[in-house]
Amino acid sequence: MMAIRELRYQGDEILRKKSKDVEEINEKIQILIDDMIETMHKYNGVGLAAVQVGILKKIIVIDLYDDNGPIVLINPVIVKTKGEQEVEEGCLSFPNEFGKVKRPAEVVAEYTDRDGKRMRVKAKELLAQAICHEVDHLNGELFVDKVIPGTLEYVEPDQKVEK
Ligand code: NI
């Protein structure tokens, strides 16, 4: 049974802490992953890191709402970056705030999937952006640290399309 977890928001000091490696992908981790996906979907997020639900473990989930479905990255490491893209970005821990940031145009990341298999993904555009944003969370870094000065905006909630 999946459950919505409580999100941690801007100002919560846990968001500044570093997450630890997942040593064993056990039942508890599988439940956490399912809950993270459910929580990300509930709030229409493209990505979510475990720290955002109060768990300091290196787990991120990403869903671009395409044919691939949700992607689960455990202990992810960005091993290569290429180029640069300037993108609009937000974060579920900063509701209704958006700003422009510079991200690599392409990244190669290694991670363990939820079946314990070590994987490698080459990502560009939105997926590259999402991986960088979520890996930053695992290091206690937030998009507002990188926002291009003067581009941070508050968007009224009723201007957003809710699912
Ligand atoms: Ni975020």
PDB file of N, CA, C and O and ligand atoms in Angstrom, residues 47-49 52 89-94 133-134 137 141-143, ligand 1:
ATOM      1  N   GLY A  47      10.659  15.406 -10.135  1.00  0.00           N
ATOM      2  CA  GLY A  47      11.650  14.653  -9.380  1.00  0.00           C
ATOM      3  C   GLY A  47      11.489  14.867  -7.892  1.00  0.00           C
ATOM      4  O   GLY A  47      10.886  15.856  -7.457  1.00  0.00           O
ATOM      5  N   LEU A  48      12.022  13.913  -7.136  1.00  0.00           N
ATOM      6  CA  LEU A  48      11.969  14.026  -5.678  1.00  0.00           C
ATOM      7  C   LEU A  48      13.161  13.274  -5.091  1.00  0.00           C
ATOM      8  O   LEU A  48      13.484  12.166  -5.536  1.00  0.00           O
ATOM      9  N   ALA A  49      13.803  13.874  -4.103  1.00  0.00           N
ATOM     10  CA  ALA A  49      14.895  13.213  -3.401  1.00  0.00           C
ATOM     11  C   ALA A  49      14.396  12.792  -2.020  1.00  0.00           C
ATOM     12  O   ALA A  49      13.527  13.450  -1.434  1.00  0.00           O
ATOM     13  N   GLN A  52      13.757  15.099   0.838  1.00  0.00           N
ATOM     14  CA  GLN A  52      12.564  15.953   0.811  1.00  0.00           C
ATOM     15  C   GLN A  52      11.369  15.338   1.539  1.00  0.00           C
ATOM     16  O   GLN A  52      10.372  16.021   1.770  1.00  0.00           O
ATOM     17  N   GLU A  89      13.420  26.504 -13.489  1.00  0.00           N
ATOM     18  CA  GLU A  89      13.426  25.412 -12.521  1.00  0.00           C
ATOM     19  C   GLU A  89      12.597  25.746 -11.287  1.00  0.00           C
ATOM     20  O   GLU A  89      12.466  26.901 -10.903  1.00  0.00           O
ATOM     21  N   GLY A  90      12.034  24.707 -10.716  1.00  0.00           N
ATOM     22  CA  GLY A  90      11.326  24.823  -9.456  1.00  0.00           C
ATOM     23  C   GLY A  90      11.662  23.619  -8.602  1.00  0.00           C
ATOM     24  O   GLY A  90      12.506  22.805  -8.972  1.00  0.00           O
ATOM     25  N   CYS A  91      11.023  23.510  -7.449  1.00  0.00           N
ATOM     26  CA  CYS A  91      11.342  22.430  -6.516  1.00  0.00           C
ATOM     27  C   CYS A  91      10.125  22.220  -5.614  1.00  0.00           C
ATOM     28  O   CYS A  91       9.511  23.195  -5.171  1.00  0.00           O
ATOM     29  N   LEU A  92       9.791  20.961  -5.338  1.00  0.00           N
ATOM     30  CA  LEU A  92       8.619  20.692  -4.496  1.00  0.00           C
ATOM     31  C   LEU A  92       8.796  21.243  -3.075  1.00  0.00           C
ATOM     32  O   LEU A  92       7.812  21.470  -2.379  1.00  0.00           O
ATOM     33  N   SER A  93      10.040  21.493  -2.673  1.00  0.00           N
ATOM     34  CA  SER A  93      10.277  22.071  -1.346  1.00  0.00           C
ATOM     35  C   SER A  93      10.147  23.592  -1.340  1.00  0.00           C
ATOM     36  O   SER A  93      10.236  24.220  -0.284  1.00  0.00           O
ATOM     37  N   PHE A  94       9.956  24.172  -2.525  1.00  0.00           N
ATOM     38  CA  PHE A  94       9.771  25.622  -2.674  1.00  0.00           C
ATOM     39  C   PHE A  94       8.500  25.863  -3.487  1.00  0.00           C
ATOM     40  O   PHE A  94       8.575  26.268  -4.647  1.00  0.00           O
ATOM     41  N   HIS A 133      19.472  18.454 -10.516  1.00  0.00           N
ATOM     42  CA  HIS A 133      18.716  19.059  -9.416  1.00  0.00           C
ATOM     43  C   HIS A 133      18.595  18.083  -8.242  1.00  0.00           C
ATOM     44  O   HIS A 133      18.811  18.459  -7.080  1.00  0.00           O
ATOM     45  N   GLU A 134      18.256  16.845  -8.545  1.00  0.00           N
ATOM     46  CA  GLU A 134      18.035  15.868  -7.470  1.00  0.00           C
ATOM     47  C   GLU A 134      19.346  15.424  -6.823  1.00  0.00           C
ATOM     48  O   GLU A 134      19.399  15.219  -5.609  1.00  0.00           O
ATOM     49  N   HIS A 137      20.272  17.840  -4.264  1.00  0.00           N
ATOM     50  CA  HIS A 137      19.559  17.622  -2.994  1.00  0.00           C
ATOM     51  C   HIS A 137      20.324  16.659  -2.087  1.00  0.00           C
ATOM     52  O   HIS A 137      20.355  16.836  -0.872  1.00  0.00           O
ATOM     53  N   GLU A 141      22.344  20.733  -1.429  1.00  0.00           N
ATOM     54  CA  GLU A 141      22.319  21.943  -2.259  1.00  0.00           C
ATOM     55  C   GLU A 141      20.929  22.131  -2.864  1.00  0.00           C
ATOM     56  O   GLU A 141      20.246  21.165  -3.192  1.00  0.00           O
ATOM     57  N   LEU A 142      20.549  23.405  -2.998  1.00  0.00           N
ATOM     58  CA  LEU A 142      19.195  23.725  -3.465  1.00  0.00           C
ATOM     59  C   LEU A 142      19.253  24.626  -4.696  1.00  0.00           C
ATOM     60  O   LEU A 142      20.220  25.377  -4.876  1.00  0.00           O
ATOM     61  N   PHE A 143      18.215  24.569  -5.508  1.00  0.00           N
ATOM     62  CA  PHE A 143      18.257  25.323  -6.775  1.00  0.00           C
ATOM     63  C   PHE A 143      18.358  26.826  -6.549  1.00  0.00           C
ATOM     64  O   PHE A 143      18.933  27.538  -7.358  1.00  0.00           O
TER      65      PHE A 143
HETATM   66 NI    NI B   1      13.970  19.950  -5.539  1.00  0.00          NI
END
